[in-house]
mmCIF file of C-alpha atoms in Angstrom:
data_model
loop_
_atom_site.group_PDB
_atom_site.id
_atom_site.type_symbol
_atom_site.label_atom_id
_atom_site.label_comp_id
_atom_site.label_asym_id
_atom_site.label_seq_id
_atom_site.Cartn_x
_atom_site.Cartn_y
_atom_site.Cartn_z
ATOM 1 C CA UNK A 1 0.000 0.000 0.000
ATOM 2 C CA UNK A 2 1.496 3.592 -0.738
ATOM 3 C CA UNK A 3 0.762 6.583 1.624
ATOM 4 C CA UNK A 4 -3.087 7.541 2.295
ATOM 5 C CA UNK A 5 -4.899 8.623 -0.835
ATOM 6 C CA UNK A 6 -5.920 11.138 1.704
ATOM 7 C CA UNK A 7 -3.662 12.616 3.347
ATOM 8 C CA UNK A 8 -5.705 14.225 6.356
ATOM 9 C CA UNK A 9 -6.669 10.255 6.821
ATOM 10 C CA UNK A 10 -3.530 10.539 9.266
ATOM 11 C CA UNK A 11 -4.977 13.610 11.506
ATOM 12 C CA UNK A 12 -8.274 11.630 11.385
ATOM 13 C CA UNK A 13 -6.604 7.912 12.572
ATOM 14 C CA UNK A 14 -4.854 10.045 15.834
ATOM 15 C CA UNK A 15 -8.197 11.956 16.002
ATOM 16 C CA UNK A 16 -9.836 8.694 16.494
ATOM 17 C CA UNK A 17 -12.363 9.668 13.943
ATOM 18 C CA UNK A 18 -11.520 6.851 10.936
ATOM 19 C CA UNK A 19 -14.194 3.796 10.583
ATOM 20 C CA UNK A 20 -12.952 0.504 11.733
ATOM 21 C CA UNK A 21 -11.704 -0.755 8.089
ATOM 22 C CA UNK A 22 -10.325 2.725 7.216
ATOM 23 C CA UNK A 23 -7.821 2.595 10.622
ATOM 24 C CA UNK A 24 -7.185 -1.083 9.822
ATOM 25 C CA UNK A 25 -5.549 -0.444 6.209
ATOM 26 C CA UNK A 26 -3.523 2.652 7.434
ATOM 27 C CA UNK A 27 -2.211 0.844 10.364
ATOM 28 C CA UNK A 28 -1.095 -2.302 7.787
ATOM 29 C CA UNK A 29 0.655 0.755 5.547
ATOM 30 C CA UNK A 30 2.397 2.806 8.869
ATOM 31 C CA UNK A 31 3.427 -0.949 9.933
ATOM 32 C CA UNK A 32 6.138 -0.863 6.640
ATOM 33 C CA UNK A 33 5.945 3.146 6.512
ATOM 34 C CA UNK A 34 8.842 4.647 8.624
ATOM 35 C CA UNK A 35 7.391 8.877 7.670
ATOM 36 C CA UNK A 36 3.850 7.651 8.489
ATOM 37 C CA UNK A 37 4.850 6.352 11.782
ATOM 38 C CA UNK A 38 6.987 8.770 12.925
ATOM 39 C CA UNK A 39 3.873 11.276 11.456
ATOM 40 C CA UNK A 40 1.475 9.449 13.901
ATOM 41 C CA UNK A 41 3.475 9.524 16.371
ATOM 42 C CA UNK A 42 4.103 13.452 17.237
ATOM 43 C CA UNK A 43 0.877 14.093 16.138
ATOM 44 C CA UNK A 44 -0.603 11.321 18.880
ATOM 45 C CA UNK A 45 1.678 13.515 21.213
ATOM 46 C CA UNK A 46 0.624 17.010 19.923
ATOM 47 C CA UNK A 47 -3.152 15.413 20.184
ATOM 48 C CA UNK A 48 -2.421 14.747 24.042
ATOM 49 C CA UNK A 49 -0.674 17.786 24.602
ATOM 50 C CA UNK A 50 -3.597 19.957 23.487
ATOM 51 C CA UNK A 51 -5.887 17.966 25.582
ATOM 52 C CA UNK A 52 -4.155 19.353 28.303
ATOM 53 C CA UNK A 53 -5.940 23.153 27.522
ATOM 54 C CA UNK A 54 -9.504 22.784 29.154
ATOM 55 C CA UNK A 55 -11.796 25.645 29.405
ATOM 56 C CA UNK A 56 -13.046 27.246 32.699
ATOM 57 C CA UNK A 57 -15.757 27.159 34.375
ATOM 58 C CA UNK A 58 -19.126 29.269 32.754
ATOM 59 C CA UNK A 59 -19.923 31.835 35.240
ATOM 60 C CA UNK A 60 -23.677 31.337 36.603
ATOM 61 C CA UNK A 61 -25.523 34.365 35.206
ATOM 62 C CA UNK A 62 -24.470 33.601 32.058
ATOM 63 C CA UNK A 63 -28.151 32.544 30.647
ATOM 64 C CA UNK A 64 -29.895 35.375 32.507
ATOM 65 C CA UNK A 65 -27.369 37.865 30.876
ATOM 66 C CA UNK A 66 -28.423 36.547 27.764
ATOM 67 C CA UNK A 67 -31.991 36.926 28.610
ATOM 68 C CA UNK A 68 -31.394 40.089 29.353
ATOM 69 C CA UNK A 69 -30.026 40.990 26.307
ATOM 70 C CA UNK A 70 -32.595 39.380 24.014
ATOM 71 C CA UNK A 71 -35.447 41.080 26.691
ATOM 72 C CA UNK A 72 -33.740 45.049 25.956
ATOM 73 C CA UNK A 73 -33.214 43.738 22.404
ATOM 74 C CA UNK A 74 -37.547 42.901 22.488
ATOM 75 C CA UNK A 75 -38.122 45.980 24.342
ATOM 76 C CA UNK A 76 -35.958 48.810 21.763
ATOM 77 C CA UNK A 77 -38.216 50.830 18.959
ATOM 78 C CA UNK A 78 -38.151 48.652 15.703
ATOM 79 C CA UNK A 79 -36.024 50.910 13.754
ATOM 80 C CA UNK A 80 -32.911 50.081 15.949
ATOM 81 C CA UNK A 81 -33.965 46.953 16.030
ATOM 82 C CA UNK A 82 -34.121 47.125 11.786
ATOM 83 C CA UNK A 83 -30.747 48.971 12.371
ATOM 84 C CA UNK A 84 -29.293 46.464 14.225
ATOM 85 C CA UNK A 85 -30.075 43.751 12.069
ATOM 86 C CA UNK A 86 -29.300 45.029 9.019
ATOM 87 C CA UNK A 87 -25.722 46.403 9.968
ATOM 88 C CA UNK A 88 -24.600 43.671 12.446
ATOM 89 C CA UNK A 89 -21.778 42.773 10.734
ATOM 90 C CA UNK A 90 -21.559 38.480 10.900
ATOM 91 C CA UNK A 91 -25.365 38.391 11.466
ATOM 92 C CA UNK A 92 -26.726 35.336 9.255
ATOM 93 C CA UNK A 93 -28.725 37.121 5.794
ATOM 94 C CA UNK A 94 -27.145 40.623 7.594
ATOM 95 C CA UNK A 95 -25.411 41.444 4.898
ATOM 96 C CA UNK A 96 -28.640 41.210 1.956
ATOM 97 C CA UNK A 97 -30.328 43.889 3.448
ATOM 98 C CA UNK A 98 -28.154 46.090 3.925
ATOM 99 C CA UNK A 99 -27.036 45.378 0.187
ATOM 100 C CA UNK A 100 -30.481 46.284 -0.792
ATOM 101 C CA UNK A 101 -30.300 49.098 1.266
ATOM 102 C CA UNK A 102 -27.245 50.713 0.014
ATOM 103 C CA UNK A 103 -28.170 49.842 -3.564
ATOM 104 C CA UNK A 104 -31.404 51.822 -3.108
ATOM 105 C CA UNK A 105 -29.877 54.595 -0.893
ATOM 106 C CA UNK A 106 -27.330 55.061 -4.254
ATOM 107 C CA UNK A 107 -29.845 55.017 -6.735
ATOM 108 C CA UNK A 108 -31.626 57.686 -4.788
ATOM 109 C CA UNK A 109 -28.942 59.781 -4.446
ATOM 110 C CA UNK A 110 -28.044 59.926 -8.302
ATOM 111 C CA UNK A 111 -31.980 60.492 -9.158
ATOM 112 C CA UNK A 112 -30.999 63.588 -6.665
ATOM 113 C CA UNK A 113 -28.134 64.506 -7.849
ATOM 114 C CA UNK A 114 -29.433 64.291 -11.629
ATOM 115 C CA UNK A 115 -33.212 65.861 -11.051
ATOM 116 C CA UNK A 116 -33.398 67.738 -7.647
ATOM 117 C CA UNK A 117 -31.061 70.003 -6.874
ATOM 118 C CA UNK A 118 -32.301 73.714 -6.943
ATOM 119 C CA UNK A 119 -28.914 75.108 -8.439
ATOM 120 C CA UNK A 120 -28.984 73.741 -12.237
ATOM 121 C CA UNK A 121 -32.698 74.766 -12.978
ATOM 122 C CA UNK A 122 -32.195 78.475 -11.346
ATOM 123 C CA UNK A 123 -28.471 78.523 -13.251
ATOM 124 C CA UNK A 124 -31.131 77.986 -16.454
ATOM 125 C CA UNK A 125 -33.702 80.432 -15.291
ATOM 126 C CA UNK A 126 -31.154 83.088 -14.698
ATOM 127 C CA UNK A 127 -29.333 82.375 -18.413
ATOM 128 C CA UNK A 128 -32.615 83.142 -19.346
ATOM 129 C CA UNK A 129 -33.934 85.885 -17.472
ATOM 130 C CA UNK A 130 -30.496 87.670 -18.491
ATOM 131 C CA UNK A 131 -30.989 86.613 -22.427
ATOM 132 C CA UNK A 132 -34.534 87.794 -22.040
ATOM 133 C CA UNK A 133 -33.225 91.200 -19.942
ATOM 134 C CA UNK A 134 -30.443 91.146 -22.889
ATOM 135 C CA UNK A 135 -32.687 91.115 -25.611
ATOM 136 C CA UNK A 136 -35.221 93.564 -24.514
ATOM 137 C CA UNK A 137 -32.278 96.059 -23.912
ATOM 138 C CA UNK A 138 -30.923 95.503 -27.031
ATOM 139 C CA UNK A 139 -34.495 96.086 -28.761
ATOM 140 C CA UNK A 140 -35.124 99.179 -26.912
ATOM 141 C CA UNK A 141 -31.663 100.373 -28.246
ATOM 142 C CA UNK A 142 -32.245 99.961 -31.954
ATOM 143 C CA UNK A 143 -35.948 101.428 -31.351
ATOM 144 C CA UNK A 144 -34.174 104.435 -29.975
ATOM 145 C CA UNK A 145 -31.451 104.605 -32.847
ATOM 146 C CA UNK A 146 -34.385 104.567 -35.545
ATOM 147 C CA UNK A 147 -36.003 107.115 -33.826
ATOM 148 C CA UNK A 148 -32.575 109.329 -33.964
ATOM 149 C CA UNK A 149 -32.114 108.732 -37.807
ATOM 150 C CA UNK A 150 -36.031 109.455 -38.397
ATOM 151 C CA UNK A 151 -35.718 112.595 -36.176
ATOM 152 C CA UNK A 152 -32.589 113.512 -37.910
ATOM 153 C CA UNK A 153 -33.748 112.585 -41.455
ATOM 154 C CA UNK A 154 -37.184 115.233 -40.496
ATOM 155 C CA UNK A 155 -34.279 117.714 -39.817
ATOM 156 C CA UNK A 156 -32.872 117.370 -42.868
ATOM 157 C CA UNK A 157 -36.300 117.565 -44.575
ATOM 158 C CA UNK A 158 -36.830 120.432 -42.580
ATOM 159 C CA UNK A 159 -33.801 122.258 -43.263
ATOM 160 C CA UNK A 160 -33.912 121.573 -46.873
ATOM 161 C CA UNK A 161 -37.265 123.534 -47.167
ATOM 162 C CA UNK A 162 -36.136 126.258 -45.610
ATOM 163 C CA UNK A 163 -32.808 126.308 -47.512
ATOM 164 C CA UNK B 1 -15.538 -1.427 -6.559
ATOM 165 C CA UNK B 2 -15.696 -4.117 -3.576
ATOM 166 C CA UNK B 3 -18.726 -3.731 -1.001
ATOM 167 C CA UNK B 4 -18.092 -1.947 2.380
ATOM 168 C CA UNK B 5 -18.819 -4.218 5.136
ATOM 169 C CA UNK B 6 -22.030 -4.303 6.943
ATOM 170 C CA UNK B 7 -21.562 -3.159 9.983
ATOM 171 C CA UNK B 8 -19.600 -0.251 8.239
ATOM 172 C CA UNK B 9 -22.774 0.467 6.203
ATOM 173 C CA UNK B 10 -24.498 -0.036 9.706
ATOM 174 C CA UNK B 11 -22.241 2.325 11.661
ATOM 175 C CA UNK B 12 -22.474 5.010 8.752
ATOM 176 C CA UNK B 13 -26.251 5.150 8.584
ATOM 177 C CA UNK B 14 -26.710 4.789 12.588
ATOM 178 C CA UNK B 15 -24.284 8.301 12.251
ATOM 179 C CA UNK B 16 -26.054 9.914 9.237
ATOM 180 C CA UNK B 17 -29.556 8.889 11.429
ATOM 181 C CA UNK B 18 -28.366 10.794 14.446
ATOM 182 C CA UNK B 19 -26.853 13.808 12.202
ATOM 183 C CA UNK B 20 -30.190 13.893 10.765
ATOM 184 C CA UNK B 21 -32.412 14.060 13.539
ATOM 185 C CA UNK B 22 -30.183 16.577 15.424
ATOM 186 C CA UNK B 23 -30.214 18.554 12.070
ATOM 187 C CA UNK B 24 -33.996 18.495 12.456
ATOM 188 C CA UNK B 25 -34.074 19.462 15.647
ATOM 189 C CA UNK B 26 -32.227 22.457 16.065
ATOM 190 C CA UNK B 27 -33.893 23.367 12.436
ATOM 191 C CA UNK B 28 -37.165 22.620 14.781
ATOM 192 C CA UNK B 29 -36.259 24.884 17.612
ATOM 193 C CA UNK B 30 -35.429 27.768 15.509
ATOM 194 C CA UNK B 31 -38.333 27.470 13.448
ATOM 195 C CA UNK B 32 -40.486 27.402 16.668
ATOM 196 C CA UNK B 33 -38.325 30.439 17.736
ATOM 197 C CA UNK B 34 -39.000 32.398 15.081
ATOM 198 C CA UNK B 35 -43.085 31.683 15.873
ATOM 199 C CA UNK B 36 -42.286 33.476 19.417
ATOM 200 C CA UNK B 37 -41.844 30.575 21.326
ATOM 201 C CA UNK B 38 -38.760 31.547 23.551
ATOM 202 C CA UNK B 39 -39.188 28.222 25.647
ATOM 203 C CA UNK B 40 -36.959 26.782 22.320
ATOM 204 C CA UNK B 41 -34.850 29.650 22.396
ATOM 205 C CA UNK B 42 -33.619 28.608 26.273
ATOM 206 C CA UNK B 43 -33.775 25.344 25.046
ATOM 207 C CA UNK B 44 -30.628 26.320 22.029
ATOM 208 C CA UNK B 45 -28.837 28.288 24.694
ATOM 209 C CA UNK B 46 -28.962 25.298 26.687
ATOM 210 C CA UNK B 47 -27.444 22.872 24.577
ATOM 211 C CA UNK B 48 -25.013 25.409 22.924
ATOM 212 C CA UNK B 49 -23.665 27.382 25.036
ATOM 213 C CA UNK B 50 -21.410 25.278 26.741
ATOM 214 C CA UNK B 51 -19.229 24.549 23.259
ATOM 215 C CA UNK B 52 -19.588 28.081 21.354
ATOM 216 C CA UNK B 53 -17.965 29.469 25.137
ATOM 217 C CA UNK B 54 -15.440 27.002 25.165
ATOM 218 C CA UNK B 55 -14.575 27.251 21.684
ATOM 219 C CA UNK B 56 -14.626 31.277 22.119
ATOM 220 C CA UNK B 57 -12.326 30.817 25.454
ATOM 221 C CA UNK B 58 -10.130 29.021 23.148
ATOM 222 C CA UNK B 59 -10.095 31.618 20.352
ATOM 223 C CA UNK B 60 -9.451 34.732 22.936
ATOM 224 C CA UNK B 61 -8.171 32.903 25.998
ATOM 225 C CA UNK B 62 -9.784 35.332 28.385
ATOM 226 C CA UNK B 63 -13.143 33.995 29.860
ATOM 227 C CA UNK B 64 -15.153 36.983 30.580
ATOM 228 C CA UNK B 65 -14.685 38.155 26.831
ATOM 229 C CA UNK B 66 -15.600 35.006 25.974
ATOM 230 C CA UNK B 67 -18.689 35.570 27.441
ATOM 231 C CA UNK B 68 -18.985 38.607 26.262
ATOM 232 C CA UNK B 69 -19.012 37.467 23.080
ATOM 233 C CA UNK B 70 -20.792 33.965 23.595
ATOM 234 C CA UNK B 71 -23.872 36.134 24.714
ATOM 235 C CA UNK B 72 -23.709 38.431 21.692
ATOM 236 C CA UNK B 73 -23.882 35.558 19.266
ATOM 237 C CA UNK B 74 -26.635 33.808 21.031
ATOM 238 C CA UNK B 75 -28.172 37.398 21.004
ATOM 239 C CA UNK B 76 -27.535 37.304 16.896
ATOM 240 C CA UNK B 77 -29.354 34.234 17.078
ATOM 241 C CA UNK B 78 -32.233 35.505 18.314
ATOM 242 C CA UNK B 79 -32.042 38.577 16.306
ATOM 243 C CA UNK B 80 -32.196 36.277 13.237
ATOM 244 C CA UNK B 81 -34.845 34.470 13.774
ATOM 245 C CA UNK B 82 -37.188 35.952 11.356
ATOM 246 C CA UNK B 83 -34.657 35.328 8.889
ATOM 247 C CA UNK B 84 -33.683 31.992 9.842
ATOM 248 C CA UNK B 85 -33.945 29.222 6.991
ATOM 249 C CA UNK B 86 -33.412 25.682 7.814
ATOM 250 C CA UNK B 87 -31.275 25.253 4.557
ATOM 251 C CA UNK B 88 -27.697 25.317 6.905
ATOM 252 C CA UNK B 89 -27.148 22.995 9.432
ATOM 253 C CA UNK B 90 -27.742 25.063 12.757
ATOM 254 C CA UNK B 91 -24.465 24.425 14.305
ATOM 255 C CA UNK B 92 -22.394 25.961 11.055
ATOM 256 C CA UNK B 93 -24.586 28.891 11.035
ATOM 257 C CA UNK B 94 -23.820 29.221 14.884
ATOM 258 C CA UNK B 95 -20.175 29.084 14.573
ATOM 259 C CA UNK B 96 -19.585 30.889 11.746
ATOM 260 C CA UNK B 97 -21.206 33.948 13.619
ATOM 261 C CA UNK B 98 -18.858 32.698 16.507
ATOM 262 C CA UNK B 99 -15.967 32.866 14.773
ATOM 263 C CA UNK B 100 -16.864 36.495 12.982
ATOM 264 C CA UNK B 101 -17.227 38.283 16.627
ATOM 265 C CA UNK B 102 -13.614 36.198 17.619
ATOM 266 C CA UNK B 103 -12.165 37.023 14.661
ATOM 267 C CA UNK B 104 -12.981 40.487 15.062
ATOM 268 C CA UNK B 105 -11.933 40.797 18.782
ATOM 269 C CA UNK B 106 -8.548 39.396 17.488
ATOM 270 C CA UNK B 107 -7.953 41.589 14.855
ATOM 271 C CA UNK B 108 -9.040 45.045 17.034
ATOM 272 C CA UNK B 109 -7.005 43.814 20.346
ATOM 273 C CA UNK B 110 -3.628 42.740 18.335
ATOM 274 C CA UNK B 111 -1.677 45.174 20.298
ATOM 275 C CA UNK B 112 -3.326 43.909 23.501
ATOM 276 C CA UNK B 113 -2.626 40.356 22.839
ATOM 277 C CA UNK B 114 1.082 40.822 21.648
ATOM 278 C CA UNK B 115 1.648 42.556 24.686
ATOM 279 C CA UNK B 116 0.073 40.257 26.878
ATOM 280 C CA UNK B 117 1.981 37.376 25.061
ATOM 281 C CA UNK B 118 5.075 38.921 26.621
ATOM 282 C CA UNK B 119 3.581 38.717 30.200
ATOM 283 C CA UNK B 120 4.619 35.281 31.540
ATOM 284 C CA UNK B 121 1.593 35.035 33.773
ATOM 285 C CA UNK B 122 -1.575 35.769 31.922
ATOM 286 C CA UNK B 123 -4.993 36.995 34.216
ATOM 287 C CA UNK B 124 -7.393 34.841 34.050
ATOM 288 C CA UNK B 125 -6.880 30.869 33.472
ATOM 289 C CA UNK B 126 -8.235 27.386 34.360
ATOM 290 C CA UNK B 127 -5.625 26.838 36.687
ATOM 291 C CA UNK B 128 -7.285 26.681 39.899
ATOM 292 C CA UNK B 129 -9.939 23.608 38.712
ATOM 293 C CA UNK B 130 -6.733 21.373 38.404
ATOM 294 C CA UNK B 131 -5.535 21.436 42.269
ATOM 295 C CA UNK B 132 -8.469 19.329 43.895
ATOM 296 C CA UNK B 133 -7.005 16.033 41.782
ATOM 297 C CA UNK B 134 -2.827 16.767 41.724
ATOM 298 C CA UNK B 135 -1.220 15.229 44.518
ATOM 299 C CA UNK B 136 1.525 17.784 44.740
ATOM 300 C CA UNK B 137 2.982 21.254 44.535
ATOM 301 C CA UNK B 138 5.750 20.167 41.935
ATOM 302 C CA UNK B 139 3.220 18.329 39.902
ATOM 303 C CA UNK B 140 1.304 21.632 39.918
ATOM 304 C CA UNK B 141 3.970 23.725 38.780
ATOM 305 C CA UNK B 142 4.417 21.696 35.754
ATOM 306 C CA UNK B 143 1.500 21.165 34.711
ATOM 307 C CA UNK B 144 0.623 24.646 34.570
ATOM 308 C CA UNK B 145 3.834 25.196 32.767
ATOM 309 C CA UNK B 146 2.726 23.286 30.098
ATOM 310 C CA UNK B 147 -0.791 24.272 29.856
ATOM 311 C CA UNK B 148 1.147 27.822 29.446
ATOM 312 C CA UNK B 149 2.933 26.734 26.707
ATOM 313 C CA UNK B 150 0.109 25.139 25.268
ATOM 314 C CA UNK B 151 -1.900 27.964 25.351
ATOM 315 C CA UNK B 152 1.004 30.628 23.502
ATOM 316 C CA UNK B 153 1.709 28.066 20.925
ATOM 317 C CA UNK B 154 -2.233 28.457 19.784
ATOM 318 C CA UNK B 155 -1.830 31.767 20.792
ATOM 319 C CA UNK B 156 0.619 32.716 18.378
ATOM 320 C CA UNK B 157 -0.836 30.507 14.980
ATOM 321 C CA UNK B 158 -2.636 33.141 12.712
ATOM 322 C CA UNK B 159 -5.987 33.565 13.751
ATOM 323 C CA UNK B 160 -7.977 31.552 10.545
ATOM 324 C CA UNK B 161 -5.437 28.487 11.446
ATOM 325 C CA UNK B 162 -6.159 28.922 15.037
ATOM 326 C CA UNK B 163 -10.138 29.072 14.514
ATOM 327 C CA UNK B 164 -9.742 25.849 12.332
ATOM 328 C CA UNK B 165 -7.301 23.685 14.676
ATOM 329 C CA UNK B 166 -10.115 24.759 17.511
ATOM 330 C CA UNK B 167 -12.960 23.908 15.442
ATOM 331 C CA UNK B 168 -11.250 19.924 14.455
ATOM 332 C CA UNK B 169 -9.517 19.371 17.638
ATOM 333 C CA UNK B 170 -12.007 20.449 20.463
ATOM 334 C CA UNK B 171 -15.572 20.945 18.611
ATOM 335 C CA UNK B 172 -14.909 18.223 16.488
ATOM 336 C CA UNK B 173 -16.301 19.882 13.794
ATOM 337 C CA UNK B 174 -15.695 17.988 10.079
ATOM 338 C CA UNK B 175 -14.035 19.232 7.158
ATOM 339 C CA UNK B 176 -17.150 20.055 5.033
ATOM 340 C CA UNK B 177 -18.496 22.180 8.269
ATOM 341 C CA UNK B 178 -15.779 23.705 9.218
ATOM 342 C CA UNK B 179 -15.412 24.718 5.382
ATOM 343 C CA UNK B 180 -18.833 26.319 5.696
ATOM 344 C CA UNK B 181 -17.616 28.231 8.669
ATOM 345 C CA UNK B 182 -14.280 30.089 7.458
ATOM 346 C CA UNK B 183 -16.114 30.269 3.728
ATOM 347 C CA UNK B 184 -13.388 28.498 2.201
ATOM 348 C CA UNK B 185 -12.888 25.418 0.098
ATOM 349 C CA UNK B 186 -12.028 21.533 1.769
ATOM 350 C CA UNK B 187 -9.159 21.612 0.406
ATOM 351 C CA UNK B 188 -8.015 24.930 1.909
ATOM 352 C CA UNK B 189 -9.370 23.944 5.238
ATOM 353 C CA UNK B 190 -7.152 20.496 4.817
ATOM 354 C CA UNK B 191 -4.226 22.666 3.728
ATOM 355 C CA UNK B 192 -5.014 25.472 7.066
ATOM 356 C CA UNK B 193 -4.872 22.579 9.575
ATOM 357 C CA UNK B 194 -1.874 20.813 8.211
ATOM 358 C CA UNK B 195 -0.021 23.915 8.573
ATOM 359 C CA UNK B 196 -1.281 24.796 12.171
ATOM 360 C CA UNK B 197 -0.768 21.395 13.395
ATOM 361 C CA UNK B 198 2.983 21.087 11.863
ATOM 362 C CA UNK B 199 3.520 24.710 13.856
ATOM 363 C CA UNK B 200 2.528 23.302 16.671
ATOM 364 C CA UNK B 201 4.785 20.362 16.550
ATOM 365 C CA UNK B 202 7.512 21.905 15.776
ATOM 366 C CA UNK B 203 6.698 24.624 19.329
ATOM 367 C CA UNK B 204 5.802 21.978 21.625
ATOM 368 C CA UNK B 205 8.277 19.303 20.633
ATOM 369 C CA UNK B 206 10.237 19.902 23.847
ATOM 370 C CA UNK B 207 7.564 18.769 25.645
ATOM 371 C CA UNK B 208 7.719 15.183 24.569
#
């Protein structure tokens, strides 16, 4: 037999977590395998050595701090609770909301940016009113320089009759 | 292809049974959760909150953040419950929010940790539940040397190998599940644990 097919086989034999026939067949191959055995056996120390860091003790108001929790949680208005859900980071379907949210909040903002702000359509109006202001000024002007030539062509007139 | 024997076949469906049923139970629980029934809510806690605090000890060796933590993510839970579908195994969907708050906590307390890894004695520590059963002082000593050791060796792996090593050694989590978790491939998982487990060879060989 050549080495495991799979190799995590070996952290699953020390593990204790290979079926009966599975542990039998790696333990024929380790018996003629000098790197397999020597493999099994730090990790069979390792595997004790790490059994050696236990946890501590739970303190006892560990449930009621929970309850507590989940009772303040009940208790807050719904948009924090919305809020809370959407943006906790980690929170299981968290994150497809707040997608959703932040694709809407953008499209919003360019339909804003494109169609609501007050400065582009008064920029337009004021082009305008100043064309319009423009254009009226510039009428009155020639209406006033056709009344000097007609004024001064009557002089003329004038002047020739009375030469 | 040669037939697996039959008590193999028996063994393996006896295990897929019980994976099964406590797949549909927790599934259960949170489905009756999200219908307001907090009975099944106390009844989750119950039977997870010994391992997710253990397992979050583990990650930021300091009980009362483990806590901390342990309570937020049973918090999440409950928070979730409207938008809980039974498509995940439960215990997955519970550890991977475990191992998002530890993760975090790692990454924003880096400086804390490096300079508590120079501090020979850290503050908090199982050490006390191991003198009603050693017979002496010496025995003491060394023991709690080595459970030091232990603990700075796992300390110091980077904190996705640590979080897997955790998850195989003391949840016993499999391959495929703890896959899920760290949203990675089998294969990288595999690869993740390898590594982490050759590291800590390689620091605790004087203690053979």
């Amino acid at each position: 037999m050549i080495h495991p097919a799979r190799p995590e086989a070996l952290l699953d034999y020390v593990a204790g977590r290979l079926d009966t026939p599975t542990a039998a067949a790696l333990e024929d191959h380790a018996a003629d395998c000098e790197a397999c055995q020597q493999f099994i056996a730090d990790q069979a120390v390792l595997w004790r050595e790490l059994d050696s860091f236990t946890p501590a003790e739970i303190s006892p108001g560990f449930d009621e701090a929970v309850f507590a929790h989940v009772a303040a949680h009940d208790r807050a208005p719904w948009w924090v609770r919305a809020w809370r859900h959407v943006f906790a980071a980690g929170e299981p379907g968290a994150w497809r909301p707040a997608m959703a949210l932040s694709a809407a909040c953008a499209l919003v903002f360019a339909v804003a940016l494109v169609r609501l702000p007050g400065g582009l359509p008064a920029e337009r109006s004021a082009v305008v009113d100043q064309t319009a202001t423009a254009s009226s000024v510039d009428a009155r002007d020639v209406e006033l320089a056709e009344r000097a030539l007609e004024d001064m062509e009557m002089l003329q007139v004038v002047a020739g009759d009375k030469l | 292809m040669p037939e697996p024997p039959e008590h193999f076949l028996t063994e393996r469906v006896q295990s897929d049974m019980a994976v099964s049923l406590a797949l549909e139970h927790d599934a259960q629980l949170m489905t009756r959760v999200r219908g307001g029934d907090t009975a099944c809510f106390a009844l989750l806690l119950e039977r997870h909150r010994h391992p997710v605090i253990h397992f979050l000890y583990r990650m930021v060796q300091n009980q009362a953040v483990a806590e901390e933590l342990a309570q937020e993510v049973f918090l999440r839970v409950y928070r979730s419950r409207e938008s809980y579908e039974p498509t995940a195994k439960f215990t997955t969907w519970l550890y991977r929010i475990a191992t998002h708050l530890a993760l975090n906590y790692l990454r924003d307390h880096r400086r804390e940790r490096a300079e508590r890894s120079m501090d020979v004695e850290t503050e908090d520590g199982p050490a006390q539940q191991f003198t009603d059963y050693r017979p002496s002082v010496e025995q003491d000593l060394v023991w709690q040397s080595k459970l030091r050791e232990v603990r700075q060796a796992i300390e110091r792996l980077p904190d996705k190998q640590k979080a897997a090593v955790l998850m195989h050694k003391y949840q016993e989590l499999e391959y495929a599940t703890i896959a899920r978790v760290l949203k990675c491939s089998e294969s990288a998982v595999k690869s993740l644990l390898f590594r982490a487990y050759e590291t800590l060879r390689m620091r605790l060989s004087h203690m053979a």
